[in-house]
Amino acid sequence: MIIYLLAQVFSAIGALCVAISSFAKSKHKMLVWQITDYIFTAIANLLLGGYTGALTISISIIRNRLMIKKKMTKTILTILIILQIIVGSYLNQLGVIGYLPIISSVSYRLAIAATPNLQWLRWVIIENMLLWLIYDLTIQAYPAAITDVTITLTTLIAIIRNRKTFSKQ
């Protein structure tokens, strides 16, 4: 029970960081807040037995760090995606549901590499949160699932608040 509660605390801290990231005014700040989220959320997933989720998040930390340092190349991106799929498939113990974090991460990787437009990235965050919602419900991370819904809603608010800048970014 203590491990479960500790996992929920880590998950809640991570969730706060990703919610803050959706309001970031630059791609750099968005990525930094997401790395902070990923660290806490990876620990929570490990404690809850969500191994494909923890792997996905760990690779996302590498991805975002390379993006911040402007060292992400198409080759590195491709290697990370292939690594994600191979290792994630090996660790997957949940069938189709276990692939949802992988799908989420790959779609985000492609989006972040393809556009600097924060509004598009916010839409991808929504897609990611909906996939994670299904995964979190499956591993019985109910507080994390509530967080997924909350992040989806806060990101929608950010989209609405920034709708005037959609075409400019």
CSV table of N, CA and C in Angstrom, one decimal:
chain,number,residue,atom,x,y,z
A,1,MET,N,0.8,-1.2,0.0
A,1,MET,CA,0.0,0.0,0.0
A,1,MET,C,0.9,1.3,0.0
A,2,ILE,N,2.0,1.2,0.7
A,2,ILE,CA,2.9,2.4,0.8
A,2,ILE,C,3.5,2.7,-0.6
A,3,ILE,N,3.8,1.6,-1.3
A,3,ILE,CA,4.4,1.8,-2.6
A,3,ILE,C,3.4,2.4,-3.6
A,4,TYR,N,2.1,1.9,-3.5
A,4,TYR,CA,1.1,2.5,-4.3
A,4,TYR,C,0.9,4.0,-4.0
A,5,LEU,N,0.8,4.4,-2.7
A,5,LEU,CA,0.6,5.8,-2.3
A,5,LEU,C,1.8,6.6,-2.8
A,6,LEU,N,3.0,6.1,-2.6
A,6,LEU,CA,4.2,6.8,-3.1
A,6,LEU,C,4.2,7.0,-4.6
A,7,ALA,N,3.8,6.0,-5.3
A,7,ALA,CA,3.6,6.1,-6.8
A,7,ALA,C,2.6,7.2,-7.1
A,8,GLN,N,1.6,7.3,-6.4
A,8,GLN,CA,0.6,8.4,-6.7
A,8,GLN,C,1.1,9.8,-6.4
A,9,VAL,N,1.9,9.9,-5.4
A,9,VAL,CA,2.6,11.2,-5.1
A,9,VAL,C,3.5,11.6,-6.2
A,10,PHE,N,4.3,10.7,-6.7
A,10,PHE,CA,5.2,10.9,-7.8
A,10,PHE,C,4.4,11.3,-9.1
A,11,SER,N,3.3,10.6,-9.3
A,11,SER,CA,2.5,10.8,-10.4
A,11,SER,C,1.9,12.2,-10.4
A,12,ALA,N,1.4,12.6,-9.2
A,12,ALA,CA,0.8,13.9,-9.0
A,12,ALA,C,1.8,15.1,-9.3
A,13,ILE,N,3.0,14.9,-8.8
A,13,ILE,CA,4.1,15.9,-9.0
A,13,ILE,C,4.4,16.0,-10.5
A,14,GLY,N,4.5,14.9,-11.2
A,14,GLY,CA,4.7,14.8,-12.6
A,14,GLY,C,3.6,15.5,-13.4
A,15,ALA,N,2.4,15.2,-13.0
A,15,ALA,CA,1.2,15.8,-13.6
A,15,ALA,C,1.2,17.3,-13.5
A,16,LEU,N,1.6,17.8,-12.4
A,16,LEU,CA,1.6,19.3,-12.2
A,16,LEU,C,2.6,19.9,-13.2
A,17,CYS,N,3.8,19.2,-13.4
A,17,CYS,CA,4.8,19.7,-14.3
A,17,CYS,C,4.3,19.7,-15.8
A,18,VAL,N,3.6,18.6,-16.2
A,18,VAL,CA,3.1,18.6,-17.6
A,18,VAL,C,2.0,19.6,-17.8
A,19,ALA,N,1.2,19.8,-16.8
A,19,ALA,CA,0.2,20.9,-16.9
A,19,ALA,C,0.8,22.2,-17.1
A,20,ILE,N,1.9,22.5,-16.4
A,20,ILE,CA,2.6,23.8,-16.5
A,20,ILE,C,3.2,23.8,-17.9
A,21,SER,N,3.7,22.7,-18.4
A,21,SER,CA,4.3,22.7,-19.8
A,21,SER,C,3.3,23.1,-20.9
A,22,SER,N,2.1,22.8,-20.7
A,22,SER,CA,1.1,23.2,-21.7
A,22,SER,C,0.9,24.7,-21.8
A,23,PHE,N,1.3,25.4,-20.8
A,23,PHE,CA,1.2,26.9,-20.9
A,23,PHE,C,2.5,27.6,-21.2
A,24,ALA,N,3.5,26.8,-21.5
A,24,ALA,CA,4.8,27.4,-21.8
A,24,ALA,C,4.7,28.3,-23.0
A,25,LYS,N,5.5,29.3,-23.0
A,25,LYS,CA,5.5,30.3,-24.1
A,25,LYS,C,6.6,30.0,-25.1
A,26,SER,N,7.4,29.0,-24.8
A,26,SER,CA,8.4,28.6,-25.8
A,26,SER,C,8.6,27.1,-25.8
A,27,LYS,N,9.1,26.6,-26.9
A,27,LYS,CA,9.3,25.1,-27.1
A,27,LYS,C,10.3,24.7,-26.0
A,28,HIS,N,11.4,25.4,-25.8
A,28,HIS,CA,12.4,25.1,-24.9
A,28,HIS,C,11.8,24.9,-23.5
A,29,LYS,N,11.0,25.9,-23.0
A,29,LYS,CA,10.4,25.7,-21.7
A,29,LYS,C,9.5,24.6,-21.6
A,30,MET,N,8.7,24.3,-22.7
A,30,MET,CA,7.8,23.2,-22.7
A,30,MET,C,8.6,21.9,-22.5
A,31,LEU,N,9.7,21.8,-23.2
A,31,LEU,CA,10.5,20.5,-23.1
A,31,LEU,C,11.1,20.3,-21.7
A,32,VAL,N,11.6,21.4,-21.1
A,32,VAL,CA,12.2,21.3,-19.8
A,32,VAL,C,11.1,20.9,-18.7
A,33,TRP,N,9.9,21.5,-18.8
A,33,TRP,CA,8.9,21.0,-17.9
A,33,TRP,C,8.5,19.6,-18.1
A,34,GLN,N,8.5,19.2,-19.4
A,34,GLN,CA,8.1,17.8,-19.7
A,34,GLN,C,9.2,16.8,-19.1
A,35,ILE,N,10.4,17.2,-19.2
A,35,ILE,CA,11.5,16.3,-18.6
A,35,ILE,C,11.3,16.1,-17.1
A,36,THR,N,10.9,17.2,-16.5
A,36,THR,CA,10.7,17.1,-15.0
A,36,THR,C,9.5,16.2,-14.8
A,37,ASP,N,8.4,16.3,-15.6
A,37,ASP,CA,7.3,15.4,-15.5
A,37,ASP,C,7.7,14.0,-15.7
A,38,TYR,N,8.5,13.7,-16.7
A,38,TYR,CA,8.9,12.4,-17.1
A,38,TYR,C,9.6,11.7,-15.9
A,39,ILE,N,10.5,12.4,-15.3
A,39,ILE,CA,11.3,11.8,-14.2
A,39,ILE,C,10.3,11.3,-13.1
A,40,PHE,N,9.4,12.1,-12.6
A,40,PHE,CA,8.5,11.7,-11.6
A,40,PHE,C,7.5,10.6,-12.1
A,41,THR,N,7.1,10.7,-13.3
A,41,THR,CA,6.1,9.7,-13.8
A,41,THR,C,6.8,8.4,-14.1
A,42,ALA,N,8.0,8.4,-14.5
A,42,ALA,CA,8.7,7.1,-14.8
A,42,ALA,C,8.8,6.3,-13.5
A,43,ILE,N,9.2,7.0,-12.4
A,43,ILE,CA,9.3,6.4,-11.1
A,43,ILE,C,7.9,5.8,-10.7
A,44,ALA,N,6.9,6.6,-10.9
A,44,ALA,CA,5.5,6.1,-10.5
A,44,ALA,C,5.1,4.9,-11.3
A,45,ASN,N,5.4,4.9,-12.6
A,45,ASN,CA,5.1,3.7,-13.5
A,45,ASN,C,5.8,2.5,-13.0
A,46,LEU,N,7.1,2.6,-12.7
A,46,LEU,CA,7.9,1.5,-12.2
A,46,LEU,C,7.3,0.9,-10.9
A,47,LEU,N,6.9,1.8,-10.0
A,47,LEU,CA,6.3,1.4,-8.7
A,47,LEU,C,5.0,0.6,-9.0
A,48,LEU,N,4.3,1.0,-10.0
A,48,LEU,CA,3.0,0.4,-10.3
A,48,LEU,C,3.0,-0.8,-11.3
A,49,GLY,N,4.2,-1.1,-11.7
A,49,GLY,CA,4.4,-2.2,-12.6
A,49,GLY,C,4.1,-1.9,-14.1
A,50,GLY,N,4.1,-0.6,-14.4
A,50,GLY,CA,3.8,-0.2,-15.8
A,50,GLY,C,5.2,-0.1,-16.5
A,51,TYR,N,5.7,-1.2,-16.9
A,51,TYR,CA,7.1,-1.2,-17.5
A,51,TYR,C,7.2,-0.6,-18.9
A,52,THR,N,6.2,-0.8,-19.8
A,52,THR,CA,6.3,-0.1,-21.1
A,52,THR,C,6.1,1.4,-20.9
A,53,GLY,N,5.3,1.8,-19.9
A,53,GLY,CA,5.1,3.2,-19.7
A,53,GLY,C,6.4,3.8,-19.2
A,54,ALA,N,7.1,3.1,-18.2
A,54,ALA,CA,8.3,3.6,-17.7
A,54,ALA,C,9.4,3.7,-18.7
A,55,LEU,N,9.5,2.7,-19.6
A,55,LEU,CA,10.5,2.7,-20.7
A,55,LEU,C,10.2,3.9,-21.7
A,56,THR,N,8.9,4.0,-22.0
A,56,THR,CA,8.5,5.1,-22.9
A,56,THR,C,8.9,6.4,-22.4
A,57,ILE,N,8.7,6.6,-21.1
A,57,ILE,CA,9.0,7.9,-20.5
A,57,ILE,C,10.5,8.1,-20.4
A,58,SER,N,11.3,7.1,-20.1
A,58,SER,CA,12.7,7.2,-20.0
A,58,SER,C,13.3,7.6,-21.4
A,59,ILE,N,12.8,7.0,-22.4
A,59,ILE,CA,13.3,7.4,-23.8
A,59,ILE,C,12.9,8.8,-24.1
A,60,SER,N,11.7,9.2,-23.6
A,60,SER,CA,11.2,10.6,-23.8
A,60,SER,C,12.1,11.6,-23.2
A,61,ILE,N,12.7,11.2,-22.0
A,61,ILE,CA,13.7,12.1,-21.4
A,61,ILE,C,14.9,12.4,-22.3
A,62,ILE,N,15.4,11.3,-22.9
A,62,ILE,CA,16.5,11.4,-23.8
A,62,ILE,C,16.1,12.3,-25.0
A,63,ARG,N,15.0,12.0,-25.5
A,63,ARG,CA,14.5,12.8,-26.7
A,63,ARG,C,14.4,14.3,-26.4
A,64,ASN,N,13.8,14.6,-25.3
A,64,ASN,CA,13.6,16.0,-25.0
A,64,ASN,C,14.9,16.7,-24.7
A,65,ARG,N,15.8,16.0,-24.0
A,65,ARG,CA,17.1,16.5,-23.7
A,65,ARG,C,17.9,16.8,-25.0
A,66,LEU,N,17.8,15.9,-25.9
A,66,LEU,CA,18.5,16.2,-27.2
A,66,LEU,C,17.9,17.4,-27.9
A,67,MET,N,16.5,17.5,-27.8
A,67,MET,CA,15.8,18.6,-28.5
A,67,MET,C,16.3,19.9,-27.8
A,68,ILE,N,16.4,20.0,-26.5
A,68,ILE,CA,16.8,21.2,-25.8
A,68,ILE,C,18.2,21.6,-26.3
A,69,LYS,N,19.1,20.6,-26.4
A,69,LYS,CA,20.5,20.9,-26.8
A,69,LYS,C,20.7,21.0,-28.3
A,70,LYS,N,19.6,20.9,-29.0
A,70,LYS,CA,19.5,21.0,-30.5
A,70,LYS,C,20.5,20.0,-31.1
A,71,LYS,N,20.5,18.8,-30.6
A,71,LYS,CA,21.4,17.7,-31.1
A,71,LYS,C,20.5,16.6,-31.7
A,72,MET,N,19.2,16.8,-31.8
A,72,MET,CA,18.4,15.8,-32.3
A,72,MET,C,18.5,15.8,-33.9
A,73,THR,N,18.9,14.7,-34.4
A,73,THR,CA,18.9,14.5,-35.8
A,73,THR,C,17.9,13.5,-36.3
A,74,LYS,N,17.6,13.4,-37.5
A,74,LYS,CA,16.7,12.4,-38.0
A,74,LYS,C,17.2,11.0,-37.7
A,75,THR,N,18.5,10.8,-37.8
A,75,THR,CA,19.1,9.5,-37.5
A,75,THR,C,18.8,9.2,-36.1
A,76,ILE,N,19.1,10.1,-35.2
A,76,ILE,CA,18.9,9.8,-33.7
A,76,ILE,C,17.4,9.6,-33.4
A,77,LEU,N,16.6,10.4,-34.0
A,77,LEU,CA,15.1,10.2,-33.9
A,77,LEU,C,14.7,8.9,-34.3
A,78,THR,N,15.2,8.4,-35.5
A,78,THR,CA,14.8,7.1,-36.0
A,78,THR,C,15.3,6.0,-35.1
A,79,ILE,N,16.5,6.1,-34.5
A,79,ILE,CA,17.1,5.1,-33.6
A,79,ILE,C,16.2,5.1,-32.3
A,80,LEU,N,15.9,6.2,-31.8
A,80,LEU,CA,15.0,6.2,-30.6
A,80,LEU,C,13.7,5.6,-30.9
A,81,ILE,N,13.1,5.9,-32.0
A,81,ILE,CA,11.8,5.3,-32.3
A,81,ILE,C,11.9,3.7,-32.4
A,82,ILE,N,13.0,3.3,-33.1
A,82,ILE,CA,13.2,1.8,-33.3
A,82,ILE,C,13.4,1.2,-31.9
A,83,LEU,N,14.3,1.8,-31.1
A,83,LEU,CA,14.6,1.3,-29.8
A,83,LEU,C,13.3,1.2,-29.0
A,84,GLN,N,12.5,2.3,-29.0
A,84,GLN,CA,11.3,2.3,-28.3
A,84,GLN,C,10.3,1.1,-28.7
A,85,ILE,N,10.2,0.9,-29.9
A,85,ILE,CA,9.3,-0.2,-30.4
A,85,ILE,C,9.9,-1.5,-30.1
A,86,ILE,N,11.2,-1.8,-30.2
A,86,ILE,CA,11.7,-3.1,-30.0
A,86,ILE,C,11.7,-3.4,-28.5
A,87,VAL,N,12.3,-2.5,-27.7
A,87,VAL,CA,12.4,-2.8,-26.2
A,87,VAL,C,11.0,-2.7,-25.6
A,88,GLY,N,10.1,-1.8,-26.1
A,88,GLY,CA,8.7,-1.7,-25.6
A,88,GLY,C,8.0,-3.0,-25.9
A,89,SER,N,8.1,-3.5,-27.1
A,89,SER,CA,7.5,-4.8,-27.4
A,89,SER,C,8.0,-5.9,-26.5
A,90,TYR,N,9.2,-5.9,-26.2
A,90,TYR,CA,9.8,-7.0,-25.4
A,90,TYR,C,9.3,-6.9,-23.9
A,91,LEU,N,9.1,-5.7,-23.4
A,91,LEU,CA,8.7,-5.5,-22.0
A,91,LEU,C,7.2,-5.5,-21.9
A,92,ASN,N,6.5,-5.4,-23.0
A,92,ASN,CA,5.0,-5.4,-23.0
A,92,ASN,C,4.4,-6.6,-22.4
A,93,GLN,N,3.6,-6.4,-21.3
A,93,GLN,CA,2.9,-7.5,-20.7
A,93,GLN,C,1.4,-7.3,-20.8
A,94,LEU,N,0.9,-6.3,-21.5
A,94,LEU,CA,-0.5,-5.9,-21.5
A,94,LEU,C,-1.2,-6.0,-22.8
A,95,GLY,N,-0.5,-6.6,-23.8
A,95,GLY,CA,-1.2,-6.8,-25.1
A,95,GLY,C,-1.3,-5.4,-25.8
A,96,VAL,N,-2.4,-5.2,-26.5
A,96,VAL,CA,-2.6,-3.9,-27.2
A,96,VAL,C,-2.4,-2.7,-26.3
A,97,ILE,N,-3.0,-2.8,-25.1
A,97,ILE,CA,-2.9,-1.7,-24.2
A,97,ILE,C,-1.5,-1.3,-23.9
A,98,GLY,N,-0.6,-2.3,-23.8
A,98,GLY,CA,0.8,-2.0,-23.5
A,98,GLY,C,1.5,-1.2,-24.6
A,99,TYR,N,0.9,-1.2,-25.8
A,99,TYR,CA,1.5,-0.4,-26.9
A,99,TYR,C,1.1,1.0,-26.9
A,100,LEU,N,0.1,1.4,-26.1
A,100,LEU,CA,-0.4,2.8,-26.1
A,100,LEU,C,0.6,3.8,-25.7
A,101,PRO,N,1.5,3.6,-24.7
A,101,PRO,CA,2.5,4.5,-24.4
A,101,PRO,C,3.5,4.7,-25.5
A,102,ILE,N,3.8,3.5,-26.2
A,102,ILE,CA,4.7,3.6,-27.4
A,102,ILE,C,4.1,4.4,-28.5
A,103,ILE,N,2.9,4.2,-28.8
A,103,ILE,CA,2.2,5.0,-29.9
A,103,ILE,C,2.2,6.4,-29.5
A,104,SER,N,1.9,6.7,-28.2
A,104,SER,CA,1.9,8.1,-27.8
A,104,SER,C,3.2,8.8,-27.9
A,105,SER,N,4.3,8.1,-27.5
A,105,SER,CA,5.6,8.6,-27.6
A,105,SER,C,6.1,8.8,-29.0
A,106,VAL,N,5.8,7.9,-29.9
A,106,VAL,CA,6.3,8.0,-31.3
A,106,VAL,C,5.6,9.1,-31.9
A,107,SER,N,4.3,9.3,-31.7
A,107,SER,CA,3.5,10.4,-32.4
A,107,SER,C,4.0,11.7,-31.9
A,108,TYR,N,4.4,11.8,-30.6
A,108,TYR,CA,4.9,13.0,-30.1
A,108,TYR,C,6.3,13.3,-30.6
A,109,ARG,N,7.1,12.3,-30.7
A,109,ARG,CA,8.4,12.5,-31.3
A,109,ARG,C,8.4,13.1,-32.7
A,110,LEU,N,7.5,12.5,-33.5
A,110,LEU,CA,7.3,13.0,-34.9
A,110,LEU,C,6.8,14.4,-34.9
A,111,ALA,N,5.8,14.7,-34.0
A,111,ALA,CA,5.3,16.0,-34.0
A,111,ALA,C,6.3,17.1,-33.6
A,112,ILE,N,7.0,16.8,-32.5
A,112,ILE,CA,8.0,17.8,-32.0
A,112,ILE,C,9.1,18.0,-33.0
A,113,ALA,N,9.5,17.0,-33.8
A,113,ALA,CA,10.5,17.1,-34.8
A,113,ALA,C,10.0,17.9,-36.0
A,114,ALA,N,8.7,17.8,-36.3
A,114,ALA,CA,8.1,18.3,-37.5
A,114,ALA,C,7.7,19.8,-37.4
A,115,THR,N,7.4,20.2,-36.2
A,115,THR,CA,6.8,21.6,-36.1
A,115,THR,C,7.3,22.3,-34.8
A,116,PRO,N,7.5,23.6,-35.0
A,116,PRO,CA,7.8,24.4,-33.8
A,116,PRO,C,6.5,25.0,-33.2
A,117,ASN,N,5.4,24.8,-33.9
A,117,ASN,CA,4.1,25.4,-33.6
A,117,ASN,C,3.5,24.8,-32.2
A,118,LEU,N,3.5,25.6,-31.2
A,118,LEU,CA,3.1,25.2,-29.9
A,118,LEU,C,1.6,24.7,-29.9
A,119,GLN,N,0.8,25.3,-30.7
A,119,GLN,CA,-0.6,24.9,-30.7
A,119,GLN,C,-0.7,23.4,-31.2
A,120,TRP,N,0.0,23.1,-32.3
A,120,TRP,CA,0.0,21.7,-32.8
A,120,TRP,C,0.5,20.8,-31.7
A,121,LEU,N,1.6,21.2,-31.0
A,121,LEU,CA,2.1,20.4,-30.0
A,121,LEU,C,1.1,20.2,-28.8
A,122,ARG,N,0.4,21.2,-28.5
A,122,ARG,CA,-0.7,21.1,-27.5
A,122,ARG,C,-1.7,20.0,-27.9
A,123,TRP,N,-2.1,20.0,-29.2
A,123,TRP,CA,-3.1,19.0,-29.7
A,123,TRP,C,-2.5,17.6,-29.5
A,124,VAL,N,-1.2,17.5,-29.8
A,124,VAL,CA,-0.5,16.2,-29.6
A,124,VAL,C,-0.5,15.8,-28.2
A,125,ILE,N,-0.3,16.7,-27.3
A,125,ILE,CA,-0.4,16.4,-25.8
A,125,ILE,C,-1.8,15.8,-25.5
A,126,ILE,N,-2.8,16.4,-26.1
A,126,ILE,CA,-4.2,15.9,-25.8
A,126,ILE,C,-4.3,14.4,-26.3
A,127,GLU,N,-3.8,14.2,-27.5
A,127,GLU,CA,-3.8,12.8,-28.0
A,127,GLU,C,-3.0,11.9,-27.1
A,128,ASN,N,-1.9,12.3,-26.6
A,128,ASN,CA,-1.1,11.5,-25.7
A,128,ASN,C,-1.8,11.2,-24.4
A,129,MET,N,-2.4,12.2,-23.8
A,129,MET,CA,-3.1,12.1,-22.6
A,129,MET,C,-4.3,11.1,-22.7
A,130,LEU,N,-5.0,11.1,-23.8
A,130,LEU,CA,-6.1,10.1,-24.0
A,130,LEU,C,-5.6,8.7,-24.1
A,131,LEU,N,-4.4,8.5,-24.8
A,131,LEU,CA,-3.8,7.2,-24.8
A,131,LEU,C,-3.3,6.7,-23.4
A,132,TRP,N,-2.7,7.7,-22.7
A,132,TRP,CA,-2.2,7.4,-21.4
A,132,TRP,C,-3.4,7.1,-20.4
A,133,LEU,N,-4.5,7.8,-20.6
A,133,LEU,CA,-5.7,7.5,-19.8
A,133,LEU,C,-6.1,6.1,-19.9
A,134,ILE,N,-6.2,5.5,-21.0
A,134,ILE,CA,-6.5,4.1,-21.2
A,134,ILE,C,-5.5,3.2,-20.5
A,135,TYR,N,-4.2,3.5,-20.7
A,135,TYR,CA,-3.1,2.7,-20.1
A,135,TYR,C,-3.2,2.8,-18.6
A,136,ASP,N,-3.4,4.0,-18.1
A,136,ASP,CA,-3.4,4.2,-16.6
A,136,ASP,C,-4.6,3.5,-16.0
A,137,LEU,N,-5.7,3.6,-16.6
A,137,LEU,CA,-6.9,2.8,-16.1
A,137,LEU,C,-6.6,1.3,-16.1
A,138,THR,N,-5.9,0.8,-17.1
A,138,THR,CA,-5.6,-0.6,-17.2
A,138,THR,C,-4.6,-1.0,-16.0
A,139,ILE,N,-3.6,-0.2,-15.7
A,139,ILE,CA,-2.7,-0.6,-14.7
A,139,ILE,C,-3.2,-0.1,-13.3
A,140,GLN,N,-4.4,0.3,-13.3
A,140,GLN,CA,-5.1,0.8,-12.1
A,140,GLN,C,-4.4,2.0,-11.4
A,141,ALA,N,-3.9,2.8,-12.2
A,141,ALA,CA,-3.3,4.1,-11.6
A,141,ALA,C,-4.4,5.1,-11.7
A,142,TYR,N,-5.4,5.0,-10.9
A,142,TYR,CA,-6.6,5.9,-11.0
A,142,TYR,C,-6.3,7.3,-10.7
A,143,PRO,N,-5.5,7.7,-9.8
A,143,PRO,CA,-5.1,9.1,-9.7
A,143,PRO,C,-4.4,9.7,-10.9
A,144,ALA,N,-3.6,8.8,-11.5
A,144,ALA,CA,-2.9,9.2,-12.8
A,144,ALA,C,-4.0,9.4,-13.9
A,145,ALA,N,-5.0,8.6,-13.9
A,145,ALA,CA,-6.0,8.7,-14.9
A,145,ALA,C,-6.8,10.0,-14.7
A,146,ILE,N,-7.0,10.4,-13.5
A,146,ILE,CA,-7.7,11.7,-13.2
A,146,ILE,C,-6.8,12.8,-13.7
A,147,THR,N,-5.5,12.6,-13.5
A,147,THR,CA,-4.5,13.6,-14.0
A,147,THR,C,-4.5,13.7,-15.5
A,148,ASP,N,-4.6,12.6,-16.2
A,148,ASP,CA,-4.7,12.6,-17.6
A,148,ASP,C,-5.9,13.4,-18.1
A,149,VAL,N,-7.0,13.3,-17.5
A,149,VAL,CA,-8.2,14.0,-17.9
A,149,VAL,C,-7.9,15.5,-17.6
A,150,THR,N,-7.4,15.8,-16.4
A,150,THR,CA,-7.1,17.2,-16.0
A,150,THR,C,-6.1,17.8,-17.0
A,151,ILE,N,-5.1,17.1,-17.4
A,151,ILE,CA,-4.1,17.7,-18.3
A,151,ILE,C,-4.7,17.9,-19.7
A,152,THR,N,-5.6,17.0,-20.1
A,152,THR,CA,-6.3,17.2,-21.3
A,152,THR,C,-7.1,18.5,-21.3
A,153,LEU,N,-7.8,18.7,-20.2
A,153,LEU,CA,-8.7,19.9,-20.1
A,153,LEU,C,-7.8,21.2,-20.0
A,154,THR,N,-6.7,21.1,-19.2
A,154,THR,CA,-5.9,22.3,-19.1
A,154,THR,C,-5.2,22.6,-20.4
A,155,THR,N,-4.9,21.6,-21.2
A,155,THR,CA,-4.3,21.8,-22.5
A,155,THR,C,-5.3,22.4,-23.4
A,156,LEU,N,-6.5,22.0,-23.3
A,156,LEU,CA,-7.6,22.6,-24.1
A,156,LEU,C,-7.7,24.1,-23.8
A,157,ILE,N,-7.6,24.4,-22.5
A,157,ILE,CA,-7.7,25.8,-22.1
A,157,ILE,C,-6.6,26.6,-22.7
A,158,ALA,N,-5.4,26.0,-22.7
A,158,ALA,CA,-4.2,26.7,-23.3
A,158,ALA,C,-4.4,26.9,-24.8
A,159,ILE,N,-5.0,25.9,-25.5
A,159,ILE,CA,-5.3,26.0,-26.9
A,159,ILE,C,-6.3,27.2,-27.1
A,160,ILE,N,-7.3,27.2,-26.3
A,160,ILE,CA,-8.3,28.3,-26.5
A,160,ILE,C,-7.7,29.7,-26.2
A,161,ARG,N,-6.9,29.8,-25.1
A,161,ARG,CA,-6.2,31.0,-24.8
A,161,ARG,C,-5.3,31.5,-25.9
A,162,ASN,N,-4.7,30.6,-26.5
A,162,ASN,CA,-3.6,30.9,-27.5
A,162,ASN,C,-4.1,30.7,-29.0
A,163,ARG,N,-5.4,30.7,-29.2
A,163,ARG,CA,-5.9,30.4,-30.5
A,163,ARG,C,-5.6,31.5,-31.5
A,164,LYS,N,-5.3,32.7,-31.1
A,164,LYS,CA,-5.0,33.8,-32.0
A,164,LYS,C,-3.6,33.6,-32.5
A,165,THR,N,-2.7,32.9,-31.8
A,165,THR,CA,-1.3,32.7,-32.2
A,165,THR,C,-1.2,31.4,-33.0
A,166,PHE,N,-2.2,30.6,-33.2
A,166,PHE,CA,-2.2,29.3,-33.8
A,166,PHE,C,-1.5,29.4,-35.2
A,167,SER,N,-1.9,30.3,-36.0
A,167,SER,CA,-1.3,30.4,-37.4
A,167,SER,C,0.0,31.1,-37.4
A,168,LYS,N,0.4,31.8,-36.3
A,168,LYS,CA,1.6,32.6,-36.3
A,168,LYS,C,2.8,31.8,-35.9
A,169,GLN,N,2.6,30.6,-35.2
A,169,GLN,CA,3.7,29.9,-34.7
A,169,GLN,C,4.2,28.9,-35.6
